Coordinates of N, CA, C and O in Angstrom, one line a residue:
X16 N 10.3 3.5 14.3 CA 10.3 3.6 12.9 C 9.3 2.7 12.3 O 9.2 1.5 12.8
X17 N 8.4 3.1 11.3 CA 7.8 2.2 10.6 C 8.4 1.2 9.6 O 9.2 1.5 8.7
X18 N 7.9 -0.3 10.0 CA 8.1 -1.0 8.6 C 8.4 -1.0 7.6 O 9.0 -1.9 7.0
X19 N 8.1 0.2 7.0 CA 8.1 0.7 5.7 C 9.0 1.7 5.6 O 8.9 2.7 6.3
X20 N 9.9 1.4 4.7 CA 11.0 2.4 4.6 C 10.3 3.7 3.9 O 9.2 3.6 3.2
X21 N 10.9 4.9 4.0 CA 10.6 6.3 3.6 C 10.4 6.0 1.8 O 11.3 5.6 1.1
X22 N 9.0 6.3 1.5 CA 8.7 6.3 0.2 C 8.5 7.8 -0.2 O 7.9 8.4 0.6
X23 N 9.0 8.5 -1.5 CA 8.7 9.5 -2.0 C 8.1 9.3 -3.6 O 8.6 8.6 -4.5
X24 N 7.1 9.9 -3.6 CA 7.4 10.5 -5.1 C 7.6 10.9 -6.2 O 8.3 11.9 -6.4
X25 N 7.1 10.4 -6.9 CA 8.1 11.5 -8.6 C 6.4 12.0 -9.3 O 5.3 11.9 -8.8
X26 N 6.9 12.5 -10.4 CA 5.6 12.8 -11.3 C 4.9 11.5 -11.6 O 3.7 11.2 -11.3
X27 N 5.9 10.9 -12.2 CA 4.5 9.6 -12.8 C 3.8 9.1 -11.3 O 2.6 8.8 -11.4
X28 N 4.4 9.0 -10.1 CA 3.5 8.0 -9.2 C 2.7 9.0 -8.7 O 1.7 8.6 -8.0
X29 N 2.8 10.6 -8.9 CA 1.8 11.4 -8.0 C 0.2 11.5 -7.7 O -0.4 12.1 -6.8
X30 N -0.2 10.8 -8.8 CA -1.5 10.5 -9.2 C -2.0 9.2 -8.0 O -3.0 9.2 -7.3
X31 N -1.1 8.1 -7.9 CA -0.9 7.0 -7.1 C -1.0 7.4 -5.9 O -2.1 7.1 -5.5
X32 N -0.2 8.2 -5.0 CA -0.3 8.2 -4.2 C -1.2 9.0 -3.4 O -1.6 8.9 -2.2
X33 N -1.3 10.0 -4.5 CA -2.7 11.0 -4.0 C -3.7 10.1 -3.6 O -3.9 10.0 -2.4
X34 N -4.2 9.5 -4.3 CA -5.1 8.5 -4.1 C -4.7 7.3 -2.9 O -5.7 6.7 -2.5
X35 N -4.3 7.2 -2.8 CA -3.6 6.0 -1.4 C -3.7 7.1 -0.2 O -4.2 6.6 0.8
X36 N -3.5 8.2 -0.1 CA -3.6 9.0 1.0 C -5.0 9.4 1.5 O -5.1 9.8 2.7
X37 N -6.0 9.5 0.7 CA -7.5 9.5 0.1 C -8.2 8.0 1.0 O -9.3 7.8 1.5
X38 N -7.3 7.2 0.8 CA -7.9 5.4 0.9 C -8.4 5.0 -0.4 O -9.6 4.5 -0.6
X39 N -7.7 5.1 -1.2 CA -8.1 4.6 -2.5 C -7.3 4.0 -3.7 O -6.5 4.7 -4.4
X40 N -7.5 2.6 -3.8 CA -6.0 2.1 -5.1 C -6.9 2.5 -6.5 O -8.1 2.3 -6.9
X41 N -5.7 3.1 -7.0 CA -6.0 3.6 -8.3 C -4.8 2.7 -9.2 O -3.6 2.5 -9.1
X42 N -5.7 2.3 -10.0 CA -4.7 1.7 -11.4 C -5.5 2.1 -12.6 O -6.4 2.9 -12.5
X43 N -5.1 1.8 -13.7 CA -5.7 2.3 -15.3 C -6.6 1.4 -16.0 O -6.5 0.1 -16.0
X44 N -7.4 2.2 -16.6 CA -8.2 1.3 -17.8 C -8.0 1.8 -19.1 O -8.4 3.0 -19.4
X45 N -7.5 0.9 -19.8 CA -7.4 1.0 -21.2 C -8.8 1.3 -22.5 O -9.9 1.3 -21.9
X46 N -8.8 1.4 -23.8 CA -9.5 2.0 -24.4 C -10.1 0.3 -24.4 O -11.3 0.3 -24.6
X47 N -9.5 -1.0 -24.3 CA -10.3 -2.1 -24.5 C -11.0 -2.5 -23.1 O -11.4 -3.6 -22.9
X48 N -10.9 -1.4 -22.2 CA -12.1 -2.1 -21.2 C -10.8 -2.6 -19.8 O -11.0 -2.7 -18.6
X49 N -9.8 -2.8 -20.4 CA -9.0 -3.8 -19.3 C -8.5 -3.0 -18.3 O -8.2 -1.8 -18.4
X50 N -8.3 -3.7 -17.4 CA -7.9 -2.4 -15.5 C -6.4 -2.9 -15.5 O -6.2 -4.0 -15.0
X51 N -5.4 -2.2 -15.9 CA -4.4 -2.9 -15.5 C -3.2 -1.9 -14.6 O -3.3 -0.7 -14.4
X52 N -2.2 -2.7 -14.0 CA -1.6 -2.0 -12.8 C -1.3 -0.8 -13.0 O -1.4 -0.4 -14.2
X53 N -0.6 0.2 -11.9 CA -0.2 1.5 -12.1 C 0.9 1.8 -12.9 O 1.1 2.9 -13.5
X54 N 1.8 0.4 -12.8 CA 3.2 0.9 -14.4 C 2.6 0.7 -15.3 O 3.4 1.3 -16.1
X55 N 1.2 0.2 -16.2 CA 1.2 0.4 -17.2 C 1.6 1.2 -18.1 O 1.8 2.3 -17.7
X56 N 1.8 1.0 -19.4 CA 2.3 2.4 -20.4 C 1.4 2.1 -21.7 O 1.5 2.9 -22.6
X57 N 0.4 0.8 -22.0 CA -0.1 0.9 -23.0 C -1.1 -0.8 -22.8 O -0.6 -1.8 -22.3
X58 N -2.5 -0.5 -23.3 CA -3.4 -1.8 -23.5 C -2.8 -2.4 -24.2 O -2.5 -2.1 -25.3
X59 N -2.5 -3.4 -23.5 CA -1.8 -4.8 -24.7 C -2.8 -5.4 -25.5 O -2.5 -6.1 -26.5
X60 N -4.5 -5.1 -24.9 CA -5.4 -5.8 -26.0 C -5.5 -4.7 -27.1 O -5.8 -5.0 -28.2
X61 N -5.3 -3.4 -26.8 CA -5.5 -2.4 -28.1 C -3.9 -2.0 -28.8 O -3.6 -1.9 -30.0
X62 N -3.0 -1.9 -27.8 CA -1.9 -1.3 -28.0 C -2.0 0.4 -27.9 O -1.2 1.2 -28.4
X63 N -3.1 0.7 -27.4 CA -3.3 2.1 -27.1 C -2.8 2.6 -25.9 O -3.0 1.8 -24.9
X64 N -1.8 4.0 -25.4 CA -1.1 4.6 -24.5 C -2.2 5.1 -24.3 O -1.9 5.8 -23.3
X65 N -3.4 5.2 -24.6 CA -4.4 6.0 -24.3 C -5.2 5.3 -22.8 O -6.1 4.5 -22.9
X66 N -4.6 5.8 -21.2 CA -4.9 5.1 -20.4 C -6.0 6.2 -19.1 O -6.0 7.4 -19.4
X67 N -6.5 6.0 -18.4 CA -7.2 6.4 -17.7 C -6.9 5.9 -16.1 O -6.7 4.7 -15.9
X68 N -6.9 6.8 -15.3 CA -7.2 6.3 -13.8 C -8.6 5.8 -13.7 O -9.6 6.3 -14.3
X69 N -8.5 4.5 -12.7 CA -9.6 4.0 -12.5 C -9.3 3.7 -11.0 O -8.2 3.0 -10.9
X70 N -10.0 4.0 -10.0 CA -9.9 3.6 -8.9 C -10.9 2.1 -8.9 O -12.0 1.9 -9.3
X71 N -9.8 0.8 -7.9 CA -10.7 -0.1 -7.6 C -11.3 -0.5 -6.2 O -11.3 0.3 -5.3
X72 N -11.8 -1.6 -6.3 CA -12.3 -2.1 -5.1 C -11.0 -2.6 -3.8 O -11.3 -2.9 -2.6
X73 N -10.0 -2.5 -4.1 CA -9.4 -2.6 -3.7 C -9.5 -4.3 -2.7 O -8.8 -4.7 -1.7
X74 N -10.3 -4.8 -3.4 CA -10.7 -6.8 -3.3 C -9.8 -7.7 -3.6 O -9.4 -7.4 -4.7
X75 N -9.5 -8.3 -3.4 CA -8.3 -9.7 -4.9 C -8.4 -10.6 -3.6 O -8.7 -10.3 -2.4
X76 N -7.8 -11.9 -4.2 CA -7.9 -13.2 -4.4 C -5.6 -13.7 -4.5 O -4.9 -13.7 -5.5
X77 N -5.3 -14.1 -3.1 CA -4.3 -14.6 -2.8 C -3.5 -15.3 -4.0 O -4.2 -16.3 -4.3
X78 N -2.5 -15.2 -4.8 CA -2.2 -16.1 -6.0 C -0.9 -16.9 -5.6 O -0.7 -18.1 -5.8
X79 N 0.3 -16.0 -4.9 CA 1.4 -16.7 -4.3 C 2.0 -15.7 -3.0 O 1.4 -14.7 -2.8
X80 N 3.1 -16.3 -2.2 CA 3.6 -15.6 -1.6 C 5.1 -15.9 -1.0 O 5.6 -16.9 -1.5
X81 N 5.7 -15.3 -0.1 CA 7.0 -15.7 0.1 C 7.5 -15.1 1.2 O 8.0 -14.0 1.1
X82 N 7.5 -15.8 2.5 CA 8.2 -14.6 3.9 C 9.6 -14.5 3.6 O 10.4 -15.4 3.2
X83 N 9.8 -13.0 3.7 CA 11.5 -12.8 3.4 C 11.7 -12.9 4.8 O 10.8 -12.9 5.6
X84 N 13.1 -13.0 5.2 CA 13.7 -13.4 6.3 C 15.0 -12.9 6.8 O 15.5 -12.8 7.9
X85 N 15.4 -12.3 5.0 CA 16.7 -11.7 5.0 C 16.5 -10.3 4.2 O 16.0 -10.1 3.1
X86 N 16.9 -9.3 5.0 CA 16.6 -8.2 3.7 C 17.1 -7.8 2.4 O 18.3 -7.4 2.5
X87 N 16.7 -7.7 1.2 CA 16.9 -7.6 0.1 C 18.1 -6.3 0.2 O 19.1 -6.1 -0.5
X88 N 17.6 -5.5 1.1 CA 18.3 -4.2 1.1 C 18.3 -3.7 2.2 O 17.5 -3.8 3.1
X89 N 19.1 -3.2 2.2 CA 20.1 -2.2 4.0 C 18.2 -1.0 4.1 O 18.3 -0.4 5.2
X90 N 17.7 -0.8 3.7 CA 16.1 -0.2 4.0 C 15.2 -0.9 4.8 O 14.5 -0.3 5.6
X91 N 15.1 -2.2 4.6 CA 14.3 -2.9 4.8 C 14.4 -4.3 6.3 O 13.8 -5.2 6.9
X92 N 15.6 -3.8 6.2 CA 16.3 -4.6 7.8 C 15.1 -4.8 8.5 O 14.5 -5.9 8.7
X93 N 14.6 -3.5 9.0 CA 13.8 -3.5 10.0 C 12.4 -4.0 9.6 O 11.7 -4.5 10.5
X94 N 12.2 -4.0 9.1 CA 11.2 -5.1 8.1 C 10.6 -5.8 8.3 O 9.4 -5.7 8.5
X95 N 11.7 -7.2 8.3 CA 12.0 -8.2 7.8 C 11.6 -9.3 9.6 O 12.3 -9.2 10.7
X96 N 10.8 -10.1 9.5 CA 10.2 -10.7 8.5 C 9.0 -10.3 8.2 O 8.1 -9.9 9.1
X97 N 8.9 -10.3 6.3 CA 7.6 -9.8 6.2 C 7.2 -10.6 4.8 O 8.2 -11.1 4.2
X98 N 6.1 -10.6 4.2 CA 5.0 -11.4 3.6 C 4.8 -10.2 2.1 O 4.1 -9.2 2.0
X99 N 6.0 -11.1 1.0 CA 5.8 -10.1 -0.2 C 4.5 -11.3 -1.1 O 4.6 -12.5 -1.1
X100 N 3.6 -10.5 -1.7 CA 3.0 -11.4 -2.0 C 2.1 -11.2 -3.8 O 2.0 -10.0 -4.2
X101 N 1.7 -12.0 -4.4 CA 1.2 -12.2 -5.6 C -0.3 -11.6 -5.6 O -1.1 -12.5 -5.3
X102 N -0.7 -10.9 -5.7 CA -2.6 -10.5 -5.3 C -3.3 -10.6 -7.0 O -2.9 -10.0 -8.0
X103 N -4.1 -11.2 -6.9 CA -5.1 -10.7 -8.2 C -6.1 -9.8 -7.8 O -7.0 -10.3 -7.1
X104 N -6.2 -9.0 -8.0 CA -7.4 -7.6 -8.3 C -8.5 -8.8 -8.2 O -8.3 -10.0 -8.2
X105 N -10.0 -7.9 -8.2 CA -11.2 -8.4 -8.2 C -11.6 -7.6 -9.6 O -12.8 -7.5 -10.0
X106 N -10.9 -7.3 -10.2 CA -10.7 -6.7 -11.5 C -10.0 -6.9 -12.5 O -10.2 -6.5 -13.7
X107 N -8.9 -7.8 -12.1 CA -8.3 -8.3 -13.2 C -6.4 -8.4 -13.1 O -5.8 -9.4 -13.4
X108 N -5.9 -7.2 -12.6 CA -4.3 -7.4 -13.1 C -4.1 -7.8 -11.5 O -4.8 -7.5 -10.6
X109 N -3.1 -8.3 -11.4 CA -1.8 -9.2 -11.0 C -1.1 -8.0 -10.2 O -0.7 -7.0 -10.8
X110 N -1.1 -8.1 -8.8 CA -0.2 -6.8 -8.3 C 1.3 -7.8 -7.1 O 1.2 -8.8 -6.3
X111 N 2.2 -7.2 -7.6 CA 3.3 -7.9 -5.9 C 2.9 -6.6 -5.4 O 2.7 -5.5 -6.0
X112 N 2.8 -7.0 -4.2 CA 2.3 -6.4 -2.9 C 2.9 -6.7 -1.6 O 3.7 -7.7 -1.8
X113 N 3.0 -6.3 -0.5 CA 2.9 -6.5 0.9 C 2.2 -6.8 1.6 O 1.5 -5.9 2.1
X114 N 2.0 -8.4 1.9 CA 0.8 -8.6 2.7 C 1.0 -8.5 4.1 O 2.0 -9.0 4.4
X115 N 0.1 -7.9 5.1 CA 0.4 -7.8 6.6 C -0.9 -9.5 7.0 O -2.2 -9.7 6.8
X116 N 0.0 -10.2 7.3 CA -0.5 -11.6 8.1 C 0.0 -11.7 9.3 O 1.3 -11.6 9.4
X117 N -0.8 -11.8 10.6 CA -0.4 -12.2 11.6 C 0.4 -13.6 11.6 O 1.5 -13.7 12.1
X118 N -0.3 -14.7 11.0 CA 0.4 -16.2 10.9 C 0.7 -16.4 9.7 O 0.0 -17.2 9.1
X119 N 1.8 -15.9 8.8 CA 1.9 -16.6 7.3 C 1.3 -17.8 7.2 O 0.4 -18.1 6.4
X120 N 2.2 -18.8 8.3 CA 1.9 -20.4 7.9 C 0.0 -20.9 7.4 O -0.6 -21.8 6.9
X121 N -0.1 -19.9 7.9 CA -1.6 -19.9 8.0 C -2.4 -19.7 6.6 O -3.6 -20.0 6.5
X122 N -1.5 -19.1 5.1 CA -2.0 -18.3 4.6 C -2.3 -19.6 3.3 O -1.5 -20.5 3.3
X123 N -3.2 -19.5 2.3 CA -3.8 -20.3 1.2 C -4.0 -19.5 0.1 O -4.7 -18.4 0.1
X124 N -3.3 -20.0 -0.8 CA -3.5 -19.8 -2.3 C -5.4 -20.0 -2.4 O -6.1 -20.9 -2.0
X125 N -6.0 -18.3 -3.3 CA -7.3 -18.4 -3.1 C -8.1 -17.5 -2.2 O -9.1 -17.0 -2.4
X126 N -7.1 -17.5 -0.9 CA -7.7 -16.8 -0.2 C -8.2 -15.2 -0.4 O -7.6 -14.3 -1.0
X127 N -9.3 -15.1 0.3 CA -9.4 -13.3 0.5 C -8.3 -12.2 0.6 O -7.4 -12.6 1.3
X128 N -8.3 -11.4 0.2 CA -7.3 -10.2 0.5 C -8.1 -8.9 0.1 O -8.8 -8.6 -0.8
X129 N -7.7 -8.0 1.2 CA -8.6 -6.5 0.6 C -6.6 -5.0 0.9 O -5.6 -4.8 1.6
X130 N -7.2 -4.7 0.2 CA -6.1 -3.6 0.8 C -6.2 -2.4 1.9 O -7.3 -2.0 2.2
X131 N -5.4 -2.0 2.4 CA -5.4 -1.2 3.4 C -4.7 -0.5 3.3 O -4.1 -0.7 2.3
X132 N -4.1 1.0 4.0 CA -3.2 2.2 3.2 C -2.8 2.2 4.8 O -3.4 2.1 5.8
X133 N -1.3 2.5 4.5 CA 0.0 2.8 5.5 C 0.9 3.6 5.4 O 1.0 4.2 4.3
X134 N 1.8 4.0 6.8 CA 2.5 5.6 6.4 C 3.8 4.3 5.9 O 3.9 3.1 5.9
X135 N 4.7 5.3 5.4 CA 5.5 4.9 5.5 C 6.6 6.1 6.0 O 6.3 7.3 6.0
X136 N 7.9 5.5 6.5 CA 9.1 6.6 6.7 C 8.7 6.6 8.1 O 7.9 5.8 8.4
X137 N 9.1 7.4 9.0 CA 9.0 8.2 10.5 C 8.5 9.1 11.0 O 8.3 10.1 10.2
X138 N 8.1 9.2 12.4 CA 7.6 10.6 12.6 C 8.4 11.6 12.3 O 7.9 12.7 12.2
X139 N 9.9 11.6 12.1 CA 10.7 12.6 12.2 C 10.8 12.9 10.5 O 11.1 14.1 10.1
X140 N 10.6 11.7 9.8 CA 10.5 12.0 8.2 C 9.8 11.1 7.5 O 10.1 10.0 7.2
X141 N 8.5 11.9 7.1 CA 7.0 10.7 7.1 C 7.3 10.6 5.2 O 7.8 11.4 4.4
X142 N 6.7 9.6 4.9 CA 6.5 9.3 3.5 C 5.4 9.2 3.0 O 4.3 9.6 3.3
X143 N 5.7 8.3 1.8 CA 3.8 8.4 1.3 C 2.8 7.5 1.7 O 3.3 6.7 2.5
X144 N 1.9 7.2 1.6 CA 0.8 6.0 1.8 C 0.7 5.2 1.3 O 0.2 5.3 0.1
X145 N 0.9 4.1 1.7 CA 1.0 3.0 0.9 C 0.1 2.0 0.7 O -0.1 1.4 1.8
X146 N -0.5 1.3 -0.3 CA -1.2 0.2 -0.2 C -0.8 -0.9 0.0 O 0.2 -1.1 -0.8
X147 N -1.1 -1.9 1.1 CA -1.1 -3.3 1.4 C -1.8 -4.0 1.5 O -2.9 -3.4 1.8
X148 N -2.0 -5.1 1.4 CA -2.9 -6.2 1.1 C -2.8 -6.8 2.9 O -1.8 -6.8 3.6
X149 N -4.1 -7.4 3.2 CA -4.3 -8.3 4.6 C -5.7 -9.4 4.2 O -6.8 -9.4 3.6
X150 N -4.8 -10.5 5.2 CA -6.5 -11.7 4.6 C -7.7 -10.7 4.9 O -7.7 -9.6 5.6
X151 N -8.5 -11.4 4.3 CA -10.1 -11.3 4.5 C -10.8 -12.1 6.3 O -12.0 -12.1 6.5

């Protein structure tokens, strides 16, 4: 079984994950220029719903993190232990993520991070692709 519990789809993320299956993180750009994550629903510098896919570099810069140890939820048992973590884009918004670290203890506020795309779910019932973060 993969790490990653079985992710599906709805309408709003289908755009998302098209793009993750591609190798590509897509988040939005508002009418004032700003790149912000995939929940957005409106530019907080304009207040405009008027949003756009923008695919990024998929680059950012380590901000916090935290090894879970215990799982949050009966999905993620198998998991566990794993590395949820704070990323800033090389563009701007703030993502929690999943970082794959071989040595947590190892890891520094600052550091590199790029993303990488993963299955999730099983061979017997595959899910969507997912972006994760790993150091640089």
């Amino acid at each position: 079984m993969s790490s990653f519990p079985l992710v599906e789809r709805d309408e709003a993320s289908a755009a998302f994950y098209d793009a993750a299956a591609r190798g590509e993180l897509l988040m939005q750009r508002g009418p004032s220029g700003a790149v912000l994550p995939p929940e957005a629903r409106t530019d907080p510098d304009s207040g405009s719903a008027d949003l756009e896919p923008v695919v990024v570099s998929g680059e950012g810069t380590l901000v916090s993190w935290v090894v879970v140890h215990q799982a949050p939820l009966p999905a993620l048992a198998e998991a566990v232990p794993y590395v949820s973590a704070v990323v800033e884009l090389a563009e701007g918004p703030w993502l929690m993520v999943r970082l794959l670290a071989d040595d947590p203890a190892g890891l520094r506020a600052g550091a590199q991070v790029r993303a990488r795309f993963v299955p999730s779910g099983s061979e017997e019932e595959p899910g969507e692709v997912l972006p994760v973060f790993e150091p640089v």
